[in-house]
Amino acid sequence: MPSPSSSRTMRAVQYDKYGGGAAGLKHVEVPVPSPKKGELLVRVEAASINPLDWRFQKGVGRPFLPSKFPFIPVCELAGEVLELGAGVSGFRPGDKIIAVNFPGSGGLAEYAVVSASNAALRPLEVSAVEGACIPIAAATALMALRTAGVGLDAGDGPAKNVLVTAASGGVGTFAVQLASVAGHHHVTATCGARNLDLVRSLGADEALDYCTSEGTALRGPSGRKHDAVVHCAEGFPWSAFKPVLADKGGVVVDLTPRIASVAVAVLHWLCFSKKRLVPLIGSPKKQDMDALMGLVVQGKIQAVVDSRYPLSRAHEGWAKSMSGHATGKIIVDMVEDAE
């Protein structure tokens, strides 16, 4: 019986130039890719659209990313292993996995090749939709909290006052849960008025509408200053954070750094500042994905899904992500599409 990668085509969504937004996405039939050394061929079951995906389309990585056109986007996915490339161990056909496929992407397709080193086995208790939310969104939240010095286990380090901005987004919803699951931190979160109850239900002790004076000032009714900030929003200068950081020192981990914020971060590093801005730099690790899936299985964290689209309507999910109004994650569900 021929392998899927040797004799079949697949449905996919791609773009062939920078710009164009959702209208620039094209539904095509292309050959199923073949796994190279160190790679897995995966039947994609669900993929998650992240802002990074459409920022690459806008040209934020030009001229290096995408490396070539046409380009099938989306690098956060879950699926089933079909074939192993040369030299792969630890996986076998039929395994359910999650993966972050950066910079190759390829998630908006029925099949994708992913690096085995960037994949993790998915327990049966974790659905494909839940799994597709973990490799980037949940792992980024985990890395940000660690960078800010927030202990994530009961008794792991001192209690801290933690602020999460844009807490109803894909990363923010996980950051709130991870910060609160240890049980000894005080979590303050900012979001839009319609998501205040959601953010509280995820574990925030104080939820602030960013349109109010408290939300703009980044301080809740308790008046607490923050030891650690996971900054998922855009548009806040360093001057907005400095007054609300703990007097003994605090760290703002910036998930969307611009040139100006990087310059501030370098200055803080050179001056050994107690109040610091730190751009988040790093990539998800397999052990982090394993740990996060364990928390999902234990019911300690959950994926918040804004909306689900079949592959045939992936452009609608793309547009929703670009609108900036999603609550949680936007999923392209291949199983739903097949049905």
Short mmCIF file of C-alpha atoms in Angstrom, two decimals:
data_model
loop_
_atom_site.label_atom_id
_atom_site.label_comp_id
_atom_site.label_asym_id
_atom_site.label_seq_id
_atom_site.Cartn_x
_atom_site.Cartn_y
_atom_site.Cartn_z
CA MET A 1 0.00 0.00 0.00
CA PRO A 2 1.56 3.35 -1.02
CA SER A 3 2.26 5.87 1.73
CA PRO A 4 0.20 9.08 1.87
CA SER A 5 3.22 11.14 0.90
CA SER A 6 3.98 9.13 -2.24
CA SER A 7 0.70 9.14 -4.11
CA ARG A 8 -1.76 11.67 -2.76
CA THR A 9 -2.68 15.29 -2.79
CA MET A 10 -4.17 17.24 0.08
CA ARG A 11 -6.29 20.30 0.66
CA ALA A 12 -4.40 23.27 2.03
CA VAL A 13 -4.61 27.02 2.54
CA GLN A 14 -1.66 29.13 1.44
CA TYR A 15 -0.60 32.62 0.40
CA ASP A 16 1.82 33.53 -2.37
CA LYS A 17 3.00 37.01 -1.38
CA TYR A 18 3.24 39.41 1.53
CA GLY A 19 0.09 41.23 2.57
CA GLY A 20 -3.51 40.59 1.64
CA GLY A 21 -4.88 39.46 5.00
CA ALA A 22 -7.64 36.87 4.90
CA ALA A 23 -8.41 37.74 1.28
CA GLY A 24 -4.85 36.76 0.37
CA LEU A 25 -5.36 33.16 1.51
CA LYS A 26 -5.99 30.63 -1.26
CA HIS A 27 -7.57 27.18 -1.02
CA VAL A 28 -5.50 24.75 -3.07
CA GLU A 29 -4.76 21.08 -3.75
CA VAL A 30 -1.06 20.27 -3.34
CA PRO A 31 1.03 17.11 -2.94
CA VAL A 32 1.27 15.57 0.51
CA PRO A 33 4.78 16.38 1.82
CA SER A 34 7.32 13.66 2.60
CA PRO A 35 9.14 13.54 5.95
CA LYS A 36 12.88 14.14 5.77
CA LYS A 37 15.49 13.07 8.29
CA GLY A 38 14.31 13.86 11.81
CA GLU A 39 10.76 14.66 10.70
CA LEU A 40 7.27 13.21 11.15
CA LEU A 41 4.45 13.17 8.63
CA VAL A 42 1.32 14.07 10.56
CA ARG A 43 -2.36 13.95 9.68
CA VAL A 44 -3.45 17.30 11.07
CA GLU A 45 -6.51 17.11 13.32
CA ALA A 46 -6.53 20.68 14.63
CA ALA A 47 -4.41 23.80 14.18
CA SER A 48 -4.39 27.06 16.11
CA ILE A 49 -4.04 30.47 14.45
CA ASN A 50 -1.74 32.86 16.34
CA PRO A 51 -1.01 36.56 15.71
CA LEU A 52 2.52 35.58 14.70
CA ASP A 53 1.06 33.73 11.71
CA TRP A 54 -0.57 36.77 10.11
CA ARG A 55 2.27 39.06 11.16
CA PHE A 56 4.54 36.95 8.97
CA GLN A 57 2.05 37.43 6.14
CA LYS A 58 2.25 41.18 6.77
CA GLY A 59 6.03 40.97 6.33
CA VAL A 60 7.34 41.22 9.90
CA GLY A 61 9.96 38.57 9.06
CA ARG A 62 10.79 39.89 5.59
CA PRO A 63 12.95 38.88 3.75
CA PHE A 64 13.76 35.73 5.75
CA LEU A 65 10.29 34.49 6.73
CA PRO A 66 8.49 32.99 4.97
CA SER A 67 11.53 31.42 3.36
CA LYS A 68 9.67 30.95 0.08
CA PHE A 69 6.27 31.34 -1.59
CA PRO A 70 3.70 29.88 -1.84
CA PHE A 71 3.56 29.33 1.92
CA ILE A 72 1.18 27.24 4.05
CA PRO A 73 0.92 29.06 7.40
CA VAL A 74 0.23 28.12 11.05
CA CYS A 75 2.78 26.39 13.23
CA GLU A 76 0.74 25.22 16.28
CA LEU A 77 -1.00 21.92 15.64
CA ALA A 78 -2.18 18.54 16.87
CA GLY A 79 -2.56 15.37 14.88
CA GLU A 80 -1.66 11.73 14.28
CA VAL A 81 1.72 10.39 13.17
CA LEU A 82 1.56 8.59 9.82
CA GLU A 83 5.21 8.21 8.79
CA LEU A 84 8.65 8.60 10.36
CA GLY A 85 11.60 10.18 8.62
CA ALA A 86 15.07 8.68 8.91
CA GLY A 87 16.62 8.71 12.35
CA VAL A 88 13.40 9.37 14.29
CA SER A 89 12.91 7.55 17.58
CA GLY A 90 10.34 7.90 20.34
CA PHE A 91 7.38 7.99 17.96
CA ARG A 92 5.51 5.45 15.87
CA PRO A 93 2.66 5.55 13.35
CA GLY A 94 -0.66 6.03 15.10
CA ASP A 95 0.73 8.19 17.91
CA LYS A 96 -1.30 11.28 18.79
CA ILE A 97 0.95 14.32 19.11
CA ILE A 98 1.14 18.07 19.45
CA ALA A 99 3.83 20.13 17.74
CA VAL A 100 5.15 23.60 17.13
CA ASN A 101 6.36 23.73 13.55
CA PHE A 102 8.46 26.90 13.40
CA PRO A 103 9.51 28.35 11.04
CA GLY A 104 8.23 25.80 8.55
CA SER A 105 4.55 26.10 9.57
CA GLY A 106 2.20 24.08 7.32
CA GLY A 107 -0.67 23.67 9.81
CA LEU A 108 -3.44 24.85 7.49
CA ALA A 109 -3.47 21.60 5.57
CA GLU A 110 -4.70 18.03 5.89
CA TYR A 111 -1.10 16.80 6.35
CA ALA A 112 2.09 18.44 7.59
CA VAL A 113 5.69 17.49 8.25
CA VAL A 114 7.05 18.53 11.64
CA SER A 115 10.39 18.19 13.36
CA ALA A 116 10.31 15.30 15.80
CA SER A 117 12.30 17.40 18.25
CA ASN A 118 9.44 19.92 18.38
CA ALA A 119 6.69 17.34 18.95
CA ALA A 120 5.33 15.67 22.08
CA LEU A 121 3.06 12.68 22.60
CA ARG A 122 -0.53 13.67 23.39
CA PRO A 123 -2.42 11.69 26.05
CA LEU A 124 -5.80 10.36 24.93
CA GLU A 125 -7.44 12.51 27.63
CA VAL A 126 -6.30 15.64 25.75
CA SER A 127 -8.38 16.35 22.66
CA ALA A 128 -6.85 17.55 19.41
CA VAL A 129 -8.47 20.97 19.90
CA GLU A 130 -7.04 21.28 23.43
CA GLY A 131 -3.69 19.99 22.25
CA ALA A 132 -3.44 22.52 19.45
CA CYS A 133 -3.58 25.32 22.05
CA ILE A 134 -0.56 24.14 24.02
CA PRO A 135 2.67 24.22 21.94
CA ILE A 136 2.78 28.02 21.54
CA ALA A 137 0.10 29.71 23.66
CA ALA A 138 0.38 27.72 26.88
CA ALA A 139 4.13 27.21 26.52
CA THR A 140 4.68 30.94 25.96
CA ALA A 141 2.71 31.73 29.13
CA LEU A 142 4.82 29.22 31.03
CA MET A 143 8.09 30.67 29.73
CA ALA A 144 6.97 34.23 30.52
CA LEU A 145 6.11 33.38 34.13
CA ARG A 146 9.41 31.57 34.62
CA THR A 147 11.29 34.53 33.14
CA ALA A 148 9.49 36.79 35.61
CA GLY A 149 10.56 34.54 38.48
CA VAL A 150 7.09 33.26 39.33
CA GLY A 151 7.13 29.84 41.01
CA LEU A 152 4.55 27.55 39.46
CA ASP A 153 4.27 24.86 42.14
CA ALA A 154 2.89 25.09 45.65
CA GLY A 155 5.72 26.24 47.88
CA ASP A 156 7.93 27.02 44.87
CA GLY A 157 9.42 30.38 45.79
CA PRO A 158 7.82 33.32 47.59
CA ALA A 159 4.29 34.55 46.98
CA LYS A 160 4.22 37.26 44.33
CA ASN A 161 1.84 39.84 42.98
CA VAL A 162 1.44 38.98 39.31
CA LEU A 163 -0.14 41.16 36.61
CA VAL A 164 -1.30 39.73 33.27
CA THR A 165 -2.29 42.20 30.54
CA ALA A 166 -4.63 41.19 27.69
CA ALA A 167 -5.62 38.32 29.97
CA SER A 168 -8.51 37.11 27.80
CA GLY A 169 -6.28 36.34 24.81
CA GLY A 170 -4.72 33.02 23.87
CA VAL A 171 -1.56 33.43 25.96
CA GLY A 172 -3.20 35.53 28.66
CA THR A 173 -5.84 32.94 29.56
CA PHE A 174 -3.10 30.39 30.18
CA ALA A 175 -0.90 32.87 32.07
CA VAL A 176 -3.71 33.64 34.53
CA GLN A 177 -4.35 29.94 35.15
CA LEU A 178 -0.69 29.00 35.51
CA ALA A 179 0.01 31.87 37.90
CA SER A 180 -2.98 30.99 40.08
CA VAL A 181 -2.61 27.19 40.09
CA ALA A 182 0.26 27.32 42.59
CA GLY A 183 -2.16 28.82 45.08
CA HIS A 184 0.10 31.37 46.76
CA HIS A 185 0.31 34.22 44.22
CA HIS A 186 -2.05 37.19 43.91
CA VAL A 187 -3.09 37.54 40.25
CA THR A 188 -4.34 40.78 38.73
CA ALA A 189 -5.55 40.72 35.12
CA THR A 190 -6.65 43.30 32.56
CA CYS A 191 -9.11 42.63 29.77
CA GLY A 192 -12.25 44.04 28.13
CA ALA A 193 -15.41 44.44 30.19
CA ARG A 194 -17.16 41.49 28.51
CA ASN A 195 -14.43 39.08 29.67
CA LEU A 196 -14.07 40.11 33.32
CA ASP A 197 -16.11 37.17 34.62
CA LEU A 198 -14.18 34.73 32.44
CA VAL A 199 -10.83 35.97 33.71
CA ARG A 200 -12.01 35.72 37.32
CA SER A 201 -13.18 32.16 36.67
CA LEU A 202 -9.68 31.30 35.44
CA GLY A 203 -8.19 32.34 38.77
CA ALA A 204 -7.63 36.10 38.72
CA ASP A 205 -8.01 37.68 42.16
CA GLU A 206 -8.60 41.09 40.60
CA ALA A 207 -9.91 41.64 37.06
CA LEU A 208 -9.66 45.16 35.62
CA ASP A 209 -11.48 46.60 32.62
CA TYR A 210 -8.69 48.20 30.60
CA CYS A 211 -11.03 51.05 29.64
CA THR A 212 -11.47 52.18 33.26
CA SER A 213 -9.10 54.34 35.29
CA GLU A 214 -7.98 51.29 37.28
CA GLY A 215 -7.30 49.34 34.11
CA THR A 216 -5.35 52.21 32.58
CA ALA A 217 -3.34 52.64 35.78
CA LEU A 218 -2.72 48.85 35.96
CA ARG A 219 -3.60 48.73 39.69
CA GLY A 220 -6.63 47.13 41.26
CA PRO A 221 -8.68 48.16 44.30
CA SER A 222 -6.22 46.38 46.60
CA GLY A 223 -3.55 48.90 45.58
CA ARG A 224 -0.95 46.15 45.31
CA LYS A 225 2.18 46.81 43.32
CA HIS A 226 3.40 44.03 41.06
CA ASP A 227 6.46 41.82 41.39
CA ALA A 228 5.96 40.27 37.96
CA VAL A 229 4.10 41.30 34.81
CA VAL A 230 3.27 39.10 31.82
CA HIS A 231 2.65 41.77 29.21
CA CYS A 232 0.57 40.29 26.38
CA ALA A 233 -0.96 43.58 25.17
CA GLU A 234 0.46 46.22 22.88
CA GLY A 235 0.64 49.98 23.29
CA PHE A 236 1.89 50.31 26.89
CA PRO A 237 5.18 52.23 27.24
CA TRP A 238 7.64 51.47 30.01
CA SER A 239 6.50 54.62 31.81
CA ALA A 240 3.10 52.97 32.42
CA PHE A 241 4.67 50.04 34.26
CA LYS A 242 7.41 51.68 36.33
CA PRO A 243 5.07 53.27 38.95
CA VAL A 244 3.14 50.04 39.55
CA LEU A 245 6.12 47.72 40.05
CA ALA A 246 7.10 46.73 43.57
CA ASP A 247 9.49 49.16 45.22
CA LYS A 248 11.96 46.35 45.92
CA GLY A 249 11.99 45.54 42.21
CA GLY A 250 9.81 43.97 39.55
CA VAL A 251 10.05 42.39 36.12
CA VAL A 252 7.89 43.11 33.06
CA VAL A 253 8.14 40.29 30.49
CA ASP A 254 7.18 41.75 27.12
CA LEU A 255 5.64 39.24 24.70
CA THR A 256 5.32 41.76 21.84
CA PRO A 257 8.60 43.72 22.00
CA ARG A 258 9.22 46.65 19.68
CA ILE A 259 12.52 48.40 18.95
CA ALA A 260 11.87 50.97 21.69
CA SER A 261 11.16 48.32 24.33
CA VAL A 262 14.26 46.34 23.38
CA ALA A 263 16.33 49.51 23.82
CA VAL A 264 14.79 50.03 27.28
CA ALA A 265 15.52 46.41 28.19
CA VAL A 266 19.18 46.77 27.19
CA LEU A 267 19.48 49.93 29.28
CA HIS A 268 17.97 48.16 32.32
CA TRP A 269 20.39 45.27 31.89
CA LEU A 270 23.40 47.58 31.63
CA CYS A 271 22.33 49.55 34.71
CA PHE A 272 21.38 46.51 36.84
CA SER A 273 17.95 48.11 37.38
CA LYS A 274 15.68 46.64 40.07
CA LYS A 275 12.67 47.43 37.89
CA ARG A 276 13.26 45.79 34.54
CA LEU A 277 11.68 45.23 31.13
CA VAL A 278 12.64 41.88 29.59
CA PRO A 279 11.68 40.79 26.04
CA LEU A 280 10.62 37.15 25.97
CA ILE A 281 13.14 35.19 23.93
CA GLY A 282 13.01 31.43 23.60
CA SER A 283 11.19 28.55 22.02
CA PRO A 284 8.85 25.93 23.51
CA LYS A 285 10.51 22.78 24.81
CA LYS A 286 9.21 19.23 24.70
CA GLN A 287 9.36 18.88 28.48
CA ASP A 288 7.24 22.01 28.84
CA MET A 289 4.63 20.63 26.46
CA ASP A 290 4.59 17.38 28.44
CA ALA A 291 4.14 19.24 31.73
CA LEU A 292 1.35 21.41 30.35
CA MET A 293 -0.56 18.43 28.98
CA GLY A 294 -0.25 16.86 32.41
CA LEU A 295 -1.93 19.92 33.92
CA VAL A 296 -4.73 19.64 31.35
CA VAL A 297 -5.26 15.97 32.22
CA GLN A 298 -5.36 16.87 35.93
CA GLY A 299 -7.95 19.56 35.25
CA LYS A 300 -5.70 22.33 36.59
CA ILE A 301 -5.67 24.33 33.36
CA GLN A 302 -7.97 24.39 30.35
CA ALA A 303 -7.88 25.78 26.86
CA VAL A 304 -10.26 28.69 26.26
CA VAL A 305 -11.48 28.42 22.68
CA ASP A 306 -12.98 31.48 21.03
CA SER A 307 -14.15 29.79 17.85
CA ARG A 308 -13.65 26.77 15.61
CA TYR A 309 -13.63 26.70 11.80
CA PRO A 310 -13.34 23.90 9.27
CA LEU A 311 -10.40 24.15 6.85
CA SER A 312 -12.80 25.37 4.17
CA ARG A 313 -13.46 28.47 6.32
CA ALA A 314 -9.95 28.98 7.67
CA HIS A 315 -9.90 32.47 6.16
CA GLU A 316 -12.69 33.46 8.57
CA GLY A 317 -10.59 32.38 11.54
CA TRP A 318 -7.64 34.31 10.08
CA ALA A 319 -9.76 37.46 9.87
CA LYS A 320 -11.03 36.95 13.43
CA SER A 321 -7.47 36.71 14.73
CA MET A 322 -6.46 39.84 12.84
CA SER A 323 -9.40 41.73 14.36
CA GLY A 324 -7.81 41.45 17.81
CA HIS A 325 -11.16 40.61 19.44
CA ALA A 326 -10.75 36.89 20.06
CA THR A 327 -11.33 35.52 23.55
CA GLY A 328 -8.87 32.66 23.88
CA LYS A 329 -7.79 30.56 20.92
CA ILE A 330 -8.97 30.31 17.31
CA ILE A 331 -8.97 26.75 16.01
CA VAL A 332 -9.10 25.22 12.54
CA ASP A 333 -10.69 21.82 13.15
CA MET A 334 -9.87 19.29 10.44
CA VAL A 335 -12.09 16.61 12.02
CA GLU A 336 -15.07 18.96 11.91
CA ASP A 337 -14.19 19.74 8.30
CA ALA A 338 -14.17 16.04 7.40
CA GLU A 339 -17.59 15.59 8.92
#
